[in-house]
A tleap script that builds the chain and sets N, CA, C and O, in Angstrom:
source leaprc.protein.ff14SB
mol = sequence {
  NMET LEU HIE SER MET TRP ALA ILE VAL HIE
  ASP GLY LYS ILE GLU LEU ILE GLU PRO ALA
  GLN LEU PRO GLU GLY VAL ARG VAL LEU VAL
  THR ILE LEU PRO GLU HIE GLU ASP ALA PHE
  TRP GLN GLN ALA SER ALA ARG SER LEU ALA
  GLU VAL TRP ASP ASN THR GLU ASP ASP VAL
  TYR ALA GLN LEU LEU GLU CTHR
}
set mol.1.N position { 51.588 20.638 111.502 }
set mol.1.CA position { 50.940 21.806 111.203 }
set mol.1.C position { 52.194 22.779 110.755 }
set mol.1.O position { 53.326 22.918 111.219 }
set mol.2.N position { 51.409 23.468 109.508 }
set mol.2.CA position { 52.345 24.339 108.937 }
set mol.2.C position { 52.337 25.682 109.285 }
set mol.2.O position { 51.222 26.164 109.484 }
set mol.3.N position { 53.319 26.421 109.412 }
set mol.3.CA position { 53.272 27.772 110.141 }
set mol.3.C position { 54.616 28.716 109.178 }
set mol.3.O position { 55.805 28.421 109.059 }
set mol.4.N position { 53.938 29.762 108.676 }
set mol.4.CA position { 54.776 30.492 107.984 }
set mol.4.C position { 55.326 31.617 108.958 }
set mol.4.O position { 54.656 31.968 109.929 }
set mol.5.N position { 56.469 32.131 108.695 }
set mol.5.CA position { 57.182 33.167 109.307 }
set mol.5.C position { 58.196 33.856 108.410 }
set mol.5.O position { 58.950 33.285 107.623 }
set mol.6.N position { 58.102 35.273 108.657 }
set mol.6.CA position { 59.123 36.120 107.881 }
set mol.6.C position { 60.532 35.988 108.386 }
set mol.6.O position { 60.824 35.914 109.579 }
set mol.7.N position { 61.384 35.964 107.385 }
set mol.7.CA position { 62.800 36.152 107.777 }
set mol.7.C position { 63.720 36.778 106.648 }
set mol.7.O position { 63.324 36.924 105.492 }
set mol.8.N position { 64.948 37.125 107.075 }
set mol.8.CA position { 65.757 37.614 106.220 }
set mol.8.C position { 67.047 36.928 106.148 }
set mol.8.O position { 67.385 36.067 106.960 }
set mol.9.N position { 67.777 37.330 105.146 }
set mol.9.CA position { 69.252 36.797 104.909 }
set mol.9.C position { 70.059 37.850 105.718 }
set mol.9.O position { 69.765 39.038 105.586 }
set mol.10.N position { 71.075 37.464 106.560 }
set mol.10.CA position { 71.912 38.323 107.035 }
set mol.10.C position { 73.170 37.694 107.230 }
set mol.10.O position { 73.217 36.718 107.979 }
set mol.11.N position { 74.291 38.146 106.616 }
set mol.11.CA position { 75.673 37.493 106.604 }
set mol.11.C position { 75.497 36.004 106.202 }
set mol.11.O position { 76.036 35.117 106.863 }
set mol.12.N position { 74.701 35.727 105.058 }
set mol.12.CA position { 74.607 34.251 104.558 }
set mol.12.C position { 73.678 33.437 105.479 }
set mol.12.O position { 73.451 32.278 105.130 }
set mol.13.N position { 73.147 33.867 106.539 }
set mol.13.CA position { 72.356 33.061 107.452 }
set mol.13.C position { 70.997 33.626 107.379 }
set mol.13.O position { 70.803 34.815 107.125 }
set mol.14.N position { 70.044 32.763 107.604 }
set mol.14.CA position { 68.548 32.922 107.587 }
set mol.14.C position { 68.133 33.304 109.128 }
set mol.14.O position { 68.407 32.537 110.051 }
set mol.15.N position { 67.476 34.502 109.327 }
set mol.15.CA position { 67.445 35.245 110.633 }
set mol.15.C position { 65.887 35.363 110.558 }
set mol.15.O position { 65.319 35.958 109.643 }
set mol.16.N position { 65.304 34.806 111.495 }
set mol.16.CA position { 63.698 34.968 111.719 }
set mol.16.C position { 63.470 36.743 112.186 }
set mol.16.O position { 64.093 37.347 113.059 }
set mol.17.N position { 62.477 37.226 111.364 }
set mol.17.CA position { 62.207 38.605 111.884 }
set mol.17.C position { 61.560 38.746 113.254 }
set mol.17.O position { 61.778 39.771 113.901 }
set mol.18.N position { 60.679 37.664 113.800 }
set mol.18.CA position { 60.321 37.730 115.053 }
set mol.18.C position { 60.712 36.572 115.747 }
set mol.18.O position { 60.692 35.506 115.133 }
set mol.19.N position { 61.174 36.610 117.292 }
set mol.19.CA position { 61.397 35.543 117.963 }
set mol.19.C position { 60.521 34.415 117.940 }
set mol.19.O position { 59.310 34.624 118.017 }
set mol.20.N position { 61.013 33.099 117.832 }
set mol.20.CA position { 60.217 31.828 117.947 }
set mol.20.C position { 60.965 30.811 118.767 }
set mol.20.O position { 62.183 30.851 118.938 }
set mol.21.N position { 60.240 29.991 119.213 }
set mol.21.CA position { 60.745 28.939 120.078 }
set mol.21.C position { 60.638 27.623 119.142 }
set mol.21.O position { 59.650 26.893 119.230 }
set mol.22.N position { 61.677 27.354 118.257 }
set mol.22.CA position { 61.628 26.108 117.494 }
set mol.22.C position { 62.560 24.933 118.191 }
set mol.22.O position { 63.664 25.155 118.689 }
set mol.23.N position { 62.031 23.879 118.145 }
set mol.23.CA position { 63.088 22.636 118.895 }
set mol.23.C position { 64.040 22.503 117.929 }
set mol.23.O position { 63.924 22.734 116.726 }
set mol.24.N position { 65.207 22.025 118.674 }
set mol.24.CA position { 66.627 21.804 117.924 }
set mol.24.C position { 66.384 20.567 116.684 }
set mol.24.O position { 65.885 19.469 116.929 }
set mol.25.N position { 66.738 20.904 115.660 }
set mol.25.CA position { 66.655 19.842 114.639 }
set mol.25.C position { 65.305 19.959 113.701 }
set mol.25.O position { 65.123 19.244 112.716 }
set mol.26.N position { 64.442 20.910 114.130 }
set mol.26.CA position { 63.301 20.912 113.532 }
set mol.26.C position { 63.410 21.175 111.935 }
set mol.26.O position { 64.146 22.067 111.514 }
set mol.27.N position { 62.761 20.482 111.199 }
set mol.27.CA position { 62.917 20.805 109.674 }
set mol.27.C position { 62.005 21.941 109.144 }
set mol.27.O position { 60.846 22.117 109.518 }
set mol.28.N position { 62.590 22.604 108.332 }
set mol.28.CA position { 61.969 24.164 107.735 }
set mol.28.C position { 62.091 24.026 106.463 }
set mol.28.O position { 62.978 23.308 106.001 }
set mol.29.N position { 61.206 24.698 105.673 }
set mol.29.CA position { 61.094 24.978 104.284 }
set mol.29.C position { 61.340 26.358 103.916 }
set mol.29.O position { 60.729 27.229 104.536 }
set mol.30.N position { 62.084 26.657 103.067 }
set mol.30.CA position { 62.293 28.069 102.992 }
set mol.30.C position { 62.234 28.376 101.407 }
set mol.30.O position { 62.970 27.887 100.550 }
set mol.31.N position { 61.161 29.324 101.215 }
set mol.31.CA position { 60.970 29.770 99.888 }
set mol.31.C position { 61.623 31.404 99.787 }
set mol.31.O position { 61.487 32.310 100.609 }
set mol.32.N position { 62.251 31.414 98.689 }
set mol.32.CA position { 62.906 32.630 98.247 }
set mol.32.C position { 61.998 33.532 97.540 }
set mol.32.O position { 61.728 33.208 96.383 }
set mol.33.N position { 61.402 34.744 98.069 }
set mol.33.CA position { 60.685 35.581 97.443 }
set mol.33.C position { 61.478 36.775 96.922 }
set mol.33.O position { 62.284 37.297 97.692 }
set mol.34.N position { 61.307 37.326 95.512 }
set mol.34.CA position { 62.002 38.234 95.052 }
set mol.34.C position { 61.431 39.492 95.590 }
set mol.34.O position { 60.218 39.641 95.735 }
set mol.35.N position { 62.337 40.425 95.893 }
set mol.35.CA position { 62.363 41.582 96.686 }
set mol.35.C position { 61.108 42.309 96.220 }
set mol.35.O position { 60.282 42.526 97.106 }
set mol.36.N position { 60.816 42.721 94.996 }
set mol.36.CA position { 59.690 43.330 94.600 }
set mol.36.C position { 58.392 42.693 94.965 }
set mol.36.O position { 57.411 43.432 94.879 }
set mol.37.N position { 58.201 41.513 95.341 }
set mol.37.CA position { 56.986 40.897 95.595 }
set mol.37.C position { 56.775 40.716 96.952 }
set mol.37.O position { 55.893 39.918 97.272 }
set mol.38.N position { 57.499 41.380 97.956 }
set mol.38.CA position { 57.167 41.279 99.380 }
set mol.38.C position { 55.817 41.887 99.519 }
set mol.38.O position { 54.845 41.267 99.948 }
set mol.39.N position { 55.803 43.055 99.158 }
set mol.39.CA position { 54.420 43.771 99.532 }
set mol.39.C position { 53.179 42.950 98.891 }
set mol.39.O position { 52.155 42.775 99.553 }
set mol.40.N position { 53.298 42.527 97.763 }
set mol.40.CA position { 52.233 41.606 97.209 }
set mol.40.C position { 51.907 40.566 98.189 }
set mol.40.O position { 50.760 40.436 98.618 }
set mol.41.N position { 53.006 39.727 98.601 }
set mol.41.CA position { 52.547 38.563 99.329 }
set mol.41.C position { 52.094 38.925 100.809 }
set mol.41.O position { 51.450 38.096 101.452 }
set mol.42.N position { 52.445 40.221 101.377 }
set mol.42.CA position { 51.840 40.701 102.545 }
set mol.42.C position { 50.549 40.902 102.537 }
set mol.42.O position { 49.727 40.464 103.342 }
set mol.43.N position { 50.310 41.808 101.287 }
set mol.43.CA position { 48.668 42.206 101.249 }
set mol.43.C position { 47.807 40.959 100.938 }
set mol.43.O position { 46.694 40.799 101.439 }
set mol.44.N position { 48.436 40.010 100.009 }
set mol.44.CA position { 47.783 38.975 99.771 }
set mol.44.C position { 47.451 38.092 101.042 }
set mol.44.O position { 46.342 37.569 101.152 }
set mol.45.N position { 48.393 37.945 101.956 }
set mol.45.CA position { 48.130 37.311 102.975 }
set mol.45.C position { 47.150 37.759 103.991 }
set mol.45.O position { 46.410 36.963 104.569 }
set mol.46.N position { 47.146 39.266 104.247 }
set mol.46.CA position { 46.193 39.873 104.918 }
set mol.46.C position { 44.806 39.676 104.275 }
set mol.46.O position { 43.857 39.337 104.982 }
set mol.47.N position { 44.670 39.877 102.985 }
set mol.47.CA position { 43.392 39.691 102.192 }
set mol.47.C position { 42.743 38.140 102.571 }
set mol.47.O position { 41.589 37.924 102.941 }
set mol.48.N position { 43.680 37.274 102.395 }
set mol.48.CA position { 43.037 35.934 102.632 }
set mol.48.C position { 42.754 35.642 104.148 }
set mol.48.O position { 41.889 34.825 104.462 }
set mol.49.N position { 43.458 36.285 105.038 }
set mol.49.CA position { 42.900 36.139 106.497 }
set mol.49.C position { 41.748 36.823 106.699 }
set mol.49.O position { 40.879 36.368 107.443 }
set mol.50.N position { 41.604 38.044 106.034 }
set mol.50.CA position { 40.247 38.719 106.234 }
set mol.50.C position { 38.989 37.915 105.645 }
set mol.50.O position { 37.886 37.834 106.186 }
set mol.51.N position { 39.360 37.363 104.483 }
set mol.51.CA position { 38.158 36.514 103.909 }
set mol.51.C position { 37.882 35.429 104.888 }
set mol.51.O position { 36.728 35.223 105.263 }
set mol.52.N position { 38.802 34.785 105.282 }
set mol.52.CA position { 38.615 33.603 106.279 }
set mol.52.C position { 37.706 33.851 107.433 }
set mol.52.O position { 36.649 33.310 107.757 }
set mol.53.N position { 38.404 34.821 107.969 }
set mol.53.CA position { 37.807 35.243 109.395 }
set mol.53.C position { 36.725 36.172 109.436 }
set mol.53.O position { 35.859 36.050 110.302 }
set mol.54.N position { 36.683 37.092 108.588 }
set mol.54.CA position { 35.528 38.113 108.538 }
set mol.54.C position { 34.407 37.773 107.588 }
set mol.54.O position { 34.323 38.324 106.490 }
set mol.55.N position { 33.565 36.886 107.996 }
set mol.55.CA position { 32.542 36.709 107.084 }
set mol.55.C position { 31.273 36.244 107.827 }
set mol.55.O position { 31.327 35.648 108.903 }
set mol.56.N position { 30.088 36.563 107.164 }
set mol.56.CA position { 28.815 36.423 107.812 }
set mol.56.C position { 28.594 34.949 108.423 }
set mol.56.O position { 28.030 34.799 109.507 }
set mol.57.N position { 29.080 33.862 107.650 }
set mol.57.CA position { 28.924 32.470 107.933 }
set mol.57.C position { 29.284 32.169 109.325 }
set mol.57.O position { 28.681 31.357 110.027 }
set mol.58.N position { 30.554 33.041 109.778 }
set mol.58.CA position { 31.019 32.528 111.191 }
set mol.58.C position { 30.490 33.340 112.148 }
set mol.58.O position { 30.944 33.244 113.288 }
set mol.59.N position { 29.492 34.235 111.881 }
set mol.59.CA position { 28.624 34.842 112.812 }
set mol.59.C position { 27.690 33.789 113.824 }
set mol.59.O position { 27.250 34.205 114.896 }
set mol.60.N position { 27.513 32.776 113.483 }
set mol.60.CA position { 26.809 31.800 114.235 }
set mol.60.C position { 27.899 31.362 115.317 }
set mol.60.O position { 27.445 31.228 116.454 }
set mol.61.N position { 28.974 31.170 115.186 }
set mol.61.CA position { 30.075 30.721 116.186 }
set mol.61.C position { 29.964 31.895 117.260 }
set mol.61.O position { 29.832 31.580 118.443 }
set mol.62.N position { 30.012 33.198 116.900 }
set mol.62.CA position { 30.141 34.294 117.833 }
set mol.62.C position { 28.919 34.350 118.486 }
set mol.62.O position { 28.886 34.941 119.565 }
set mol.63.N position { 27.809 33.801 117.998 }
set mol.63.CA position { 26.557 34.025 118.805 }
set mol.63.C position { 26.659 32.673 119.983 }
set mol.63.O position { 26.209 32.773 121.124 }
set mol.64.N position { 27.274 31.543 119.495 }
set mol.64.CA position { 27.318 30.306 120.407 }
set mol.64.C position { 28.169 30.796 121.531 }
set mol.64.O position { 27.803 30.628 122.694 }
set mol.65.N position { 29.298 31.399 121.232 }
set mol.65.CA position { 30.292 31.976 122.461 }
set mol.65.C position { 29.452 32.960 123.521 }
set mol.65.O position { 29.732 33.049 124.717 }
set mol.66.N position { 28.456 33.621 122.911 }
set mol.66.CA position { 27.843 34.669 123.964 }
set mol.66.C position { 26.987 33.805 124.661 }
set mol.66.O position { 26.566 34.392 125.658 }
set mol.67.N position { 26.511 32.570 124.562 }
set mol.67.CA position { 25.413 31.806 125.701 }
set mol.67.C position { 26.367 31.133 126.553 }
set mol.67.O position { 25.975 30.462 127.508 }
savepdb mol mol.pdb
quit
């Protein structure tokens, strides 16, 4: 399963912004984002999540959970 996390570079090392329990030796993929694109990607991510989770097609699942 892929999982994205925000990080910063501090003293030449990548540091996660939020704490995470990662097993020793886990492989990671790092994507370098230009600084001026940070806001774009954060907004794009929020917009994508809203489209996936906030739609009328999923209302049927909420109804099933109520029963």
